[in-house]
Coordinates of C-alpha atoms in Angstrom, one line a residue:
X974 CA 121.2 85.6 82.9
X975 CA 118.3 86.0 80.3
X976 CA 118.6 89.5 78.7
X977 CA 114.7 90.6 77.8
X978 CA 113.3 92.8 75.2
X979 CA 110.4 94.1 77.5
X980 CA 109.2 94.5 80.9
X981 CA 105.7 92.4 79.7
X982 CA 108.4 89.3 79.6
X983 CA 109.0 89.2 83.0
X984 CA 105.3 88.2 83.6
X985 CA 104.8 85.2 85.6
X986 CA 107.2 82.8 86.3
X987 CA 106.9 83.7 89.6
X988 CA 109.3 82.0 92.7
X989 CA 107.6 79.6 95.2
X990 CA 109.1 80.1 98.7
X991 CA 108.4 77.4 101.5
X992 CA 107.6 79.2 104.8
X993 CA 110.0 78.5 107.5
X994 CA 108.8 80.4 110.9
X995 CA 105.2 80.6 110.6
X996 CA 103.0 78.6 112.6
X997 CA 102.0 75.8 109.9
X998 CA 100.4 73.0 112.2
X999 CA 101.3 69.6 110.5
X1000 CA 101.4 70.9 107.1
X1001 CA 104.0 72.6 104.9
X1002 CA 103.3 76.0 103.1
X1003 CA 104.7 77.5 100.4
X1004 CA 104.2 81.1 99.1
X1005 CA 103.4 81.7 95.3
X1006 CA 105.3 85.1 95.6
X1007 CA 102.9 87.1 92.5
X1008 CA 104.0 90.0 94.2
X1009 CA 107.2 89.5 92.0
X1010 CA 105.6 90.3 88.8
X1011 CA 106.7 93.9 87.5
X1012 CA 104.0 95.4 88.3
X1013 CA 103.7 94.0 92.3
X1014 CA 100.9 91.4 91.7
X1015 CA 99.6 88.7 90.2
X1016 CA 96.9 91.0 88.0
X1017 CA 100.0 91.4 86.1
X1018 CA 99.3 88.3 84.6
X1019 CA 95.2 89.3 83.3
X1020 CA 96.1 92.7 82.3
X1021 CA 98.3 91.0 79.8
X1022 CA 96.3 88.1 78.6
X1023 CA 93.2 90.6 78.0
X1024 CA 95.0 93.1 76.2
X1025 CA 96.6 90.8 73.7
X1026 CA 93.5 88.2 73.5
X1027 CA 91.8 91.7 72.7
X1028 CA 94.4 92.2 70.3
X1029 CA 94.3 89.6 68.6
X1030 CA 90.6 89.4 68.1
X1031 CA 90.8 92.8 66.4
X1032 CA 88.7 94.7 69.6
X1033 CA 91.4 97.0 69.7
X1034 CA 93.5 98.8 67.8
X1035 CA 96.7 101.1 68.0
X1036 CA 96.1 103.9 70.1
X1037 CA 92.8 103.1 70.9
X1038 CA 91.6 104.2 74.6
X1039 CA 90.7 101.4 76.7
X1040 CA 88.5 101.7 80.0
X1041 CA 88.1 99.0 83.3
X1042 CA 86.7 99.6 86.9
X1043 CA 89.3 98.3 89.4
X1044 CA 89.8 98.1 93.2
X1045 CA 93.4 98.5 92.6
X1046 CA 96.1 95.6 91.2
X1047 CA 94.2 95.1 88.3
X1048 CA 94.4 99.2 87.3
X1049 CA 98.2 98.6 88.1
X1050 CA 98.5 95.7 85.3
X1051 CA 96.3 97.1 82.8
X1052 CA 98.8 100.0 83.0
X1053 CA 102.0 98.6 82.5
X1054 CA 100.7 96.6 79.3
X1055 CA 98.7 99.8 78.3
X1056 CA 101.8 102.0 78.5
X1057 CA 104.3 99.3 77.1
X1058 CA 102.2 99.2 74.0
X1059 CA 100.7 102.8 74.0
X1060 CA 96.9 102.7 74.7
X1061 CA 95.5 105.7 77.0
X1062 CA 94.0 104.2 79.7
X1063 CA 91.2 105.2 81.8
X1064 CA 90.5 103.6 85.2
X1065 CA 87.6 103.9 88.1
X1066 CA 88.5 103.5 91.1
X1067 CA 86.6 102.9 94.9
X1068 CA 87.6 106.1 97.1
X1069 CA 89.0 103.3 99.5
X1070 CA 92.0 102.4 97.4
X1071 CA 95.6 103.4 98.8
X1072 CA 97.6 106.5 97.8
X1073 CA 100.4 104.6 96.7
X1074 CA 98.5 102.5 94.1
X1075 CA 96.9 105.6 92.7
X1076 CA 100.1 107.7 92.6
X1077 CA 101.3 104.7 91.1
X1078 CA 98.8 104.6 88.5
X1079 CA 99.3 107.9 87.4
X1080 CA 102.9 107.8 86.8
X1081 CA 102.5 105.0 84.6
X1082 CA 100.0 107.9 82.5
X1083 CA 96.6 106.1 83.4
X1084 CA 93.7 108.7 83.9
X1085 CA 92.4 107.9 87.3
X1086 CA 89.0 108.8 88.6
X1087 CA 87.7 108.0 91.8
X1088 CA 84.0 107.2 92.9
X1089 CA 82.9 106.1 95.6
X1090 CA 83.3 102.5 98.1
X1091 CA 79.9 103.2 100.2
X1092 CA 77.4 102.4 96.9
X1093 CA 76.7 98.8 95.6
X1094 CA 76.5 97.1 92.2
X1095 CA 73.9 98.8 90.4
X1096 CA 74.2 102.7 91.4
X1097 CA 75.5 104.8 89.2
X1098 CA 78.4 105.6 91.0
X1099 CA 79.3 102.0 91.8
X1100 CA 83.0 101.9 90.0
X1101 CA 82.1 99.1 87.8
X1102 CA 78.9 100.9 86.5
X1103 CA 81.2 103.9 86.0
X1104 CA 83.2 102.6 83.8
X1105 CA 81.0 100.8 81.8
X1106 CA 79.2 104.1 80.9
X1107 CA 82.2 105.9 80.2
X1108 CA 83.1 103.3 78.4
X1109 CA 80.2 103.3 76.5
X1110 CA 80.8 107.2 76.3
X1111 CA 84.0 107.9 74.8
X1112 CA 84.3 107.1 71.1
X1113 CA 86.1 104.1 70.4
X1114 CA 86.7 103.2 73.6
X1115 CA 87.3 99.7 74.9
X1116 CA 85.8 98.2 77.8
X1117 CA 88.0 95.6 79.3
X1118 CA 85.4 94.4 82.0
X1119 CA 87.8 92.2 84.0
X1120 CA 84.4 90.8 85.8
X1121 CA 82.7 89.1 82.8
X1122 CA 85.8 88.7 80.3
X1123 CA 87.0 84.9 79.6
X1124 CA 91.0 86.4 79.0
X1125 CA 90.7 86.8 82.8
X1126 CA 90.3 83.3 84.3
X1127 CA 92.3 81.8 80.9
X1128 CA 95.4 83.8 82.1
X1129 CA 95.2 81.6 85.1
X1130 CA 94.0 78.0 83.6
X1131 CA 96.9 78.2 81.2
X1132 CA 99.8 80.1 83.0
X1133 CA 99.6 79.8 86.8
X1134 CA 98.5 76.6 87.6
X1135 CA 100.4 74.7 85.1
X1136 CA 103.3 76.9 86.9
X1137 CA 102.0 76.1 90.5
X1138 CA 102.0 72.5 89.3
X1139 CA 105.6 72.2 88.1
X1140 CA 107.4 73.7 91.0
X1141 CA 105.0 71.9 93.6
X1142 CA 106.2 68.4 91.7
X1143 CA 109.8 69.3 92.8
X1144 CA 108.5 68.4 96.6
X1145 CA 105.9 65.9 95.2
X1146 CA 102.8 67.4 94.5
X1147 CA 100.4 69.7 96.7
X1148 CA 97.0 69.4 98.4
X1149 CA 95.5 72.4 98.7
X1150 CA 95.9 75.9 97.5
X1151 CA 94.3 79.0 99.3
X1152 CA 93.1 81.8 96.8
X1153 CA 90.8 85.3 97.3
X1154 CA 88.4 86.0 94.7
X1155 CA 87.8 89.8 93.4
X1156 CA 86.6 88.9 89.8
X1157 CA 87.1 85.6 90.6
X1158 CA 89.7 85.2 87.5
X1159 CA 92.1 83.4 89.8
X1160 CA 90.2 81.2 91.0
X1161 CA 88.1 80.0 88.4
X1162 CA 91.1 79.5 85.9
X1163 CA 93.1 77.4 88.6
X1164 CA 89.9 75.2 88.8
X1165 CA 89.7 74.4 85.9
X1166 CA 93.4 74.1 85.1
X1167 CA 93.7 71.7 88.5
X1168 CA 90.5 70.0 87.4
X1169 CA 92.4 68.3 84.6
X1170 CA 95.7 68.3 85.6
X1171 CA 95.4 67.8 89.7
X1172 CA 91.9 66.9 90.6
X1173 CA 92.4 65.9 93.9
X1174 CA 93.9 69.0 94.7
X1175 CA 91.5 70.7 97.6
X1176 CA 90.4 74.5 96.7
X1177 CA 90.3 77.0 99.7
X1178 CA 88.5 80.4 99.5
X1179 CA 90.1 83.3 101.5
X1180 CA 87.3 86.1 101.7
X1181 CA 87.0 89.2 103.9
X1182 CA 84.4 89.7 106.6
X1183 CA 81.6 91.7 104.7
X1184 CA 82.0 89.9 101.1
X1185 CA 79.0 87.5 100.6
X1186 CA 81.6 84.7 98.9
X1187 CA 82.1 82.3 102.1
X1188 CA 78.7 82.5 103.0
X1189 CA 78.1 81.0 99.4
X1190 CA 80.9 78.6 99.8
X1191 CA 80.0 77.6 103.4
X1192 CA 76.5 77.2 103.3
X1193 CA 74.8 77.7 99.8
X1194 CA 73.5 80.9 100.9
X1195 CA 73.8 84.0 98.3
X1196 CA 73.1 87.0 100.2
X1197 CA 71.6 90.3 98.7
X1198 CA 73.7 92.1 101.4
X1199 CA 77.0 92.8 102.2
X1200 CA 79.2 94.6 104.9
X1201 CA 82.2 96.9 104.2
X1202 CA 86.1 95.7 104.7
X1203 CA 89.4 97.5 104.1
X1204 CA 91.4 94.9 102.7
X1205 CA 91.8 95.5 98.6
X1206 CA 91.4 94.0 95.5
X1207 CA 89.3 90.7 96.7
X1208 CA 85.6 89.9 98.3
X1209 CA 82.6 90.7 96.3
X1210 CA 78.7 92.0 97.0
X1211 CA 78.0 89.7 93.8
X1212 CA 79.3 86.8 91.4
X1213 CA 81.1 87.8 89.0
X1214 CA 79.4 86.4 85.7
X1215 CA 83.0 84.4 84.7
X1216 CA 82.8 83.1 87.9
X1217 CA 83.1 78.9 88.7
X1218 CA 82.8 77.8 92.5
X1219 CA 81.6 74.2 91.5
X1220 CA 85.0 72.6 93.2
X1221 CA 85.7 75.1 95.9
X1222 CA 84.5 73.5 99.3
X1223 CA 86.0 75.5 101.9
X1224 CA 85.7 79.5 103.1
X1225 CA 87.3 81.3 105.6
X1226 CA 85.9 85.1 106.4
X1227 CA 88.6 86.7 107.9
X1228 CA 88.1 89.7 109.2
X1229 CA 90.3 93.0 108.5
X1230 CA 92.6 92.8 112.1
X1231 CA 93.3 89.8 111.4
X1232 CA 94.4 90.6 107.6
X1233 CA 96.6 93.2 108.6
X1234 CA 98.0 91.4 111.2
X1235 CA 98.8 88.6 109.5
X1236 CA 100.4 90.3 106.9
X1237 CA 102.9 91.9 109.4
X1238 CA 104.0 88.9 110.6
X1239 CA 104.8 87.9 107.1
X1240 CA 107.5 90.1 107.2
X1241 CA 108.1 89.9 110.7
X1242 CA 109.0 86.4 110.4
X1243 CA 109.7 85.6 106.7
X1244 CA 110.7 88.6 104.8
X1245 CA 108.2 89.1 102.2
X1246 CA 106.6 92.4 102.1
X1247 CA 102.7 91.5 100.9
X1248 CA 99.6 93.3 100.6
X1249 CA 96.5 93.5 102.2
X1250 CA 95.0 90.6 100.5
X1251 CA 97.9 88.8 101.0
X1252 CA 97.3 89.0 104.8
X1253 CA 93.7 87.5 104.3
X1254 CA 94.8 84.8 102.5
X1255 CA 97.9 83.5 104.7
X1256 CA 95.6 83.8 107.8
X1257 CA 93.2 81.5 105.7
X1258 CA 96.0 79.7 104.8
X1259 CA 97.2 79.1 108.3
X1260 CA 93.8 78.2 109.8
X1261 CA 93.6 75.8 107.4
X1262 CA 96.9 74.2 107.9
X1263 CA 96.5 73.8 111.6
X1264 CA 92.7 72.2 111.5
X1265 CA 94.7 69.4 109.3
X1266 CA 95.3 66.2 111.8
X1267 CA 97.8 64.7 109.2
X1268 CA 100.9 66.6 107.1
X1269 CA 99.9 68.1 103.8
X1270 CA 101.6 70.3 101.7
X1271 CA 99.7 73.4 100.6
X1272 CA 100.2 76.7 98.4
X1273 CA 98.7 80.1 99.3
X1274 CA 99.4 83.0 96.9
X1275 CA 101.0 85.7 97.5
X1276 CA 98.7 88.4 95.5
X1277 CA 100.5 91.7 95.7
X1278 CA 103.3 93.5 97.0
X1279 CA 102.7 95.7 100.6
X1280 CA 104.8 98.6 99.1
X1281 CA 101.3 99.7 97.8
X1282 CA 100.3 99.9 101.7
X1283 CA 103.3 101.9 103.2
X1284 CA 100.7 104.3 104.0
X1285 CA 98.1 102.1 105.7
X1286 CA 98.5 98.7 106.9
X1287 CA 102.4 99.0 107.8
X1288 CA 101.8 102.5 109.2
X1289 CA 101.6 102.1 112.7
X1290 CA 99.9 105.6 113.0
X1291 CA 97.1 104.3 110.8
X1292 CA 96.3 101.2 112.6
X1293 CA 96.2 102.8 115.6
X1294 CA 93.5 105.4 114.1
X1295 CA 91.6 102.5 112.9
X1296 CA 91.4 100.4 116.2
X1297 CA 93.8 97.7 114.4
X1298 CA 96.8 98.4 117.4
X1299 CA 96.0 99.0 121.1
X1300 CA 98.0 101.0 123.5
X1301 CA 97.5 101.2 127.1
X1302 CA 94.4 102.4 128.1
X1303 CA 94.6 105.5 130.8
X1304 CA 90.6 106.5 131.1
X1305 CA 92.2 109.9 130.5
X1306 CA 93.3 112.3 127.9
X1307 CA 96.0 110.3 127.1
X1308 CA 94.2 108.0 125.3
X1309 CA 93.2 110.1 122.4
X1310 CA 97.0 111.4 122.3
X1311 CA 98.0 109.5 118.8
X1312 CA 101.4 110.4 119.0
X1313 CA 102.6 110.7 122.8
X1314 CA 106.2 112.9 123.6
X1315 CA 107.0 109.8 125.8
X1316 CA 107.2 107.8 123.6
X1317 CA 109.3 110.1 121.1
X1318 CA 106.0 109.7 119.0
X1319 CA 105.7 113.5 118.6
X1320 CA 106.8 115.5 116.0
X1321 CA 108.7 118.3 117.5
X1322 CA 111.0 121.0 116.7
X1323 CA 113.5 123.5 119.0
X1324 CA 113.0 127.1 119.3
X1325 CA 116.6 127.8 117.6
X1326 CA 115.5 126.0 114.3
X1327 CA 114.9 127.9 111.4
X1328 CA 111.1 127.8 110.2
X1329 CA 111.9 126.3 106.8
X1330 CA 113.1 123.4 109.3
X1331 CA 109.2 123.7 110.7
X1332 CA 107.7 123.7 107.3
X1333 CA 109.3 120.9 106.2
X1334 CA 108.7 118.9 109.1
X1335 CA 104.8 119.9 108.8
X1336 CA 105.0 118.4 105.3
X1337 CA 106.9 115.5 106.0
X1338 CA 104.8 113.9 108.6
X1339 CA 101.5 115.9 107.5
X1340 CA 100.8 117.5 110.6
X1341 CA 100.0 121.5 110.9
X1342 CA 100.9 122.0 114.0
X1343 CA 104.7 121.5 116.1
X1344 CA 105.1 121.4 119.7
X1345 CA 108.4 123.6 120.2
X1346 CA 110.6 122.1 123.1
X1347 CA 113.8 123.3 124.6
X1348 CA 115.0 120.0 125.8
X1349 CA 111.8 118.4 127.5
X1350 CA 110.4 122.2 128.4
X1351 CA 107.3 122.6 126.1
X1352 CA 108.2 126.8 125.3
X1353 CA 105.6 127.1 122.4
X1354 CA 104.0 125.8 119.6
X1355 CA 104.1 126.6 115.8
X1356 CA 101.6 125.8 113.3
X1357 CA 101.1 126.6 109.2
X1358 CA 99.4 129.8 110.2
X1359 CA 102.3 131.2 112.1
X1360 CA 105.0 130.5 109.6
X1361 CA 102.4 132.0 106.6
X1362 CA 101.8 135.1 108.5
X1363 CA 105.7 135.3 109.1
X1364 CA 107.1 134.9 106.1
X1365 CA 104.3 136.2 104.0
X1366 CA 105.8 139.2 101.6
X1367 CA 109.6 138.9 102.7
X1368 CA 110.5 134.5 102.0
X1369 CA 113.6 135.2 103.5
X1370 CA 111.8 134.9 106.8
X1371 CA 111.8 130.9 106.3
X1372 CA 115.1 131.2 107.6
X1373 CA 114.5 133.0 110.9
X1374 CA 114.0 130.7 113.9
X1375 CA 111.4 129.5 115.2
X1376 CA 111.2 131.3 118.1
X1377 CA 110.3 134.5 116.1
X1378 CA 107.0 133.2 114.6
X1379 CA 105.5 130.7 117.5
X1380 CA 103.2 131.3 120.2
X1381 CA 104.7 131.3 123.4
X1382 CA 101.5 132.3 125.4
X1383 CA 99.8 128.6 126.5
X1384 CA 96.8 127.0 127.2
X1385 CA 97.4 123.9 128.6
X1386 CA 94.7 121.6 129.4
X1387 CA 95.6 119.2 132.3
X1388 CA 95.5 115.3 131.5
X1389 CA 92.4 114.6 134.0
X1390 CA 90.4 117.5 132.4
X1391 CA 86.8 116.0 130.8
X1392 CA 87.0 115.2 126.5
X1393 CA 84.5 118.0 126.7
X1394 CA 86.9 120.5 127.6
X1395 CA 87.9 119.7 124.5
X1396 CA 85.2 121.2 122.4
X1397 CA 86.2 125.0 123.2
X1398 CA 90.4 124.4 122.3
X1399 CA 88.6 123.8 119.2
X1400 CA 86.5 126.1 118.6
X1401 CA 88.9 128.7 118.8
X1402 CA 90.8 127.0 115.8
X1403 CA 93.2 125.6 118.2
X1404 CA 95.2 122.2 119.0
X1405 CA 94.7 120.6 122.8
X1406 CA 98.2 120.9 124.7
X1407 CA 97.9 118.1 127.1
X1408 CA 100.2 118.3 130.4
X1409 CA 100.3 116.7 133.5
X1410 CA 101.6 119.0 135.6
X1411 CA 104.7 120.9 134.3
X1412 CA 105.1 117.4 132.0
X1413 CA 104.5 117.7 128.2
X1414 CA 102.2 114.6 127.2
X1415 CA 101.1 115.6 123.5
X1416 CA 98.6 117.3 121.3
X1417 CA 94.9 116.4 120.4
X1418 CA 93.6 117.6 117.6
X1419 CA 89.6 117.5 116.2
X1420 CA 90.5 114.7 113.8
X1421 CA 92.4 112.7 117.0
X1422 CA 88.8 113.2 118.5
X1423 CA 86.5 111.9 115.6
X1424 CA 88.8 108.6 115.6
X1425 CA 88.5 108.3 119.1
X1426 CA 85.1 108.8 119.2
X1427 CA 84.3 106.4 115.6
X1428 CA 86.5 103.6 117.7
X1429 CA 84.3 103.8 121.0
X1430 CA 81.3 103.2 118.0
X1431 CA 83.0 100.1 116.6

């Protein structure tokens, strides 16, 4: 086995993977597993190629600070080249990114600074326009402007298609390759790279519901307006200026569900733990393959990894807030209970547990509030208030039980009761106890309320 100097060597050469249990059709798909780069995606690849094309142009030099506007991956691969060869980095980000990319970011040293995902291209808050003004800002700054910069696409045309290429010829060739487009790098480099070398090789555009690209693809239309979507790091409200559709035919518009779904069952069925964009593009991949009426063997990429999304898309708490998982519907209270004590969904803790116990189960599973239960008796409940007020002035305290600091004095509200009986619980700065009867169903909290009520909108 290879011994390497540097993590920047393990860049590309990324495994192909046929898929064995998903639903294909007549076709064969493999998996261009990007998510394998050191840094979790294929952006791995451009935030090398633009640094050292950079580099070698003399645009930057040592210890210079460079700045980009990213919805994610990109951030990610600019920072592991940028701390591997010791540039401070400075990245925008859209508000809608995950927690795990931006926790990510900043322990690789990148200053991170969020704006906001409502505003479109042109606003001064838009995170492209950001960064190009703070670029333009900060003294001897570079702006690496992944949107409009050739390094991006070249990274692609000269590295992952030839790659794509030579493993596909071990099973004689491919026929198709599903891509997303974000700043379009990927797919206008593999274009041009199969335009050459594979020319019969048939493009396939994965895009989110909201982004204006399949429109363009589908039906020449270039629309001035565009929706919102969760999935990161691909769709667009514009074409990026480095961008080339001229050989991409096909669209799909997937919508987020579906995304998320999809990406699931990728590691429900094959093992491979992808991100969001990853689920848009294997459900394009997989409509795709079964509209084909003969056998053809195609390639969808496999963009990033989903440990970026441990948070969101694989967090079953999160999809249901979002509308994305269904329970049963009751036409009751239950329905607005997120995490029902039936289902050993609630967080609880036992009156004989010490309050550190409490505290770190608050923290843990980011809830203020903890049902105590003696067995399947609800006896009280115990939120951040009660232990503060506890423990405050003598910390010993933390170690006290529970049963010394909760409120054992109830109001219950019973599961038929109107959501409008809601509204007071609240207002006195408290959580809804749901029963039914004597039986312990869960709580409701005002945030439980707002997603209920944002889901009956959408």
């Amino acid at each position: 086995m290879a011994l390497h100097a540097s993590v920047l060597e393990l860049i590309g050469r990324t495994p192909m993977v046929k898929a064995q249990r998903l639903d294909t059709g007549p076709c064969e798909l493999y998996l261009k597993l990007e998510n394998a780069n050191p840094g979790g995606s294929i952006k791995d690849r451009i935030g090398l190629s633009m640094i050292e094309a950079a580099e070698k142009r003399g645009d930057i030099r040592p210890g210079a600070t460079l700045v980009e506007g990213t919805a994610g991956n990109t951030g990610l691969g600019l920072a592991l080249v940028a701390q591997q060869k010791g540039y401070k980095l400075i990245l925008v980000v859209p508000d809608k990114m995950s927690r795990e990319k931006i926790f990510n970011l900043k322990a690789m040293g990148a200053e991170v600074v969020l704006t906001r995902s409502d505003v479109g291209k042109g606003h001064p808050e838009y995170y492209q326009d950001l960064a190009a003004r703070i670029a333009a800002e900060t003294p001897g700054a570079y702006f690496i402007n992944q949107f409009g910069n050739p390094d991006n696409p070249a990274a692609h045309e000269h590295g992952t298609g030839p790659e794509i290429l030579e493993q596909m010829a071990e099973v004689g060739g491919l026929d198709a390759i599903v891509f997303g487009c974000g700043s379009s790098g990927t797919m206008t480099g593999l274009s041009r790279c199969f335009a050459g070398k594979a020319p019969h090789v048939e493009l396939v555009l994965a895009d989110p519901v909201g982004s204006i690209l399949a429109q363009y693809i589908n039906e020449g239309v270039l629309s001035d307006k565009s929706g919102s979507w969760l999935v990161e790091g691909i769709g667009e409200d514009f074409l990026p200026s480095i961008s080339d559709f001229s050989r991409v035919r096909k669209a799909y518009a997937i919508p987020d569900a579906e995304s998320f779904h999809t990406a699931r069952e990728l590691l429900a069925k094959e093992g491979i733990l992808g991100g969001s964009s990853t689920g848009t593009l294997l459900a394009a991949a997989l409509r795709y393959c079964r509209e084909q009426t003969a056998p053809k063997k195609v390639v969808v990429l496999v963009p990033d990894t989903g440990n970026k999304y441990l948070s969101k898309m694989y967090n079953d708490y999160w999809m249901l807030d979002n509308g994305f998982l269904e329970r049963p519907r009751h036409g009751d209270l239950r329905d607005l209970i997120l995490r029902p004590y039936s289902q050993h969904d609630t967080v609880v803790v036992g009156p004989g547990d010490l309050l550190t116990t409490a505290y770190q189960r608050m923290k843990l599973y980011d809830v203020s509030q903890l049902p105590v239960m003696d067995g399947d008796r609800l006896v009280g409940i115990v939120d951040e208030s009660d232990v503060l007020l506890h423990v405050y002035g003598d910390e010993a305290r933390f170690r006290d039980p529970v049963s010394t600091a909760m409120v054992s004095k109830l109001e219950k509200l019973d599961v038929k009761s109107p959501i409008e009986a809601l509204l007071p619980v609240f207002d006195r700065g408290q959580v809804a106890i749901v029963t039914d009867g004597e039986r312990f169903l869960g709580l409701i909290t005002r945030i439980d309320l707002l997603n209920y009520l944002r889901r009956r909108v959408q």
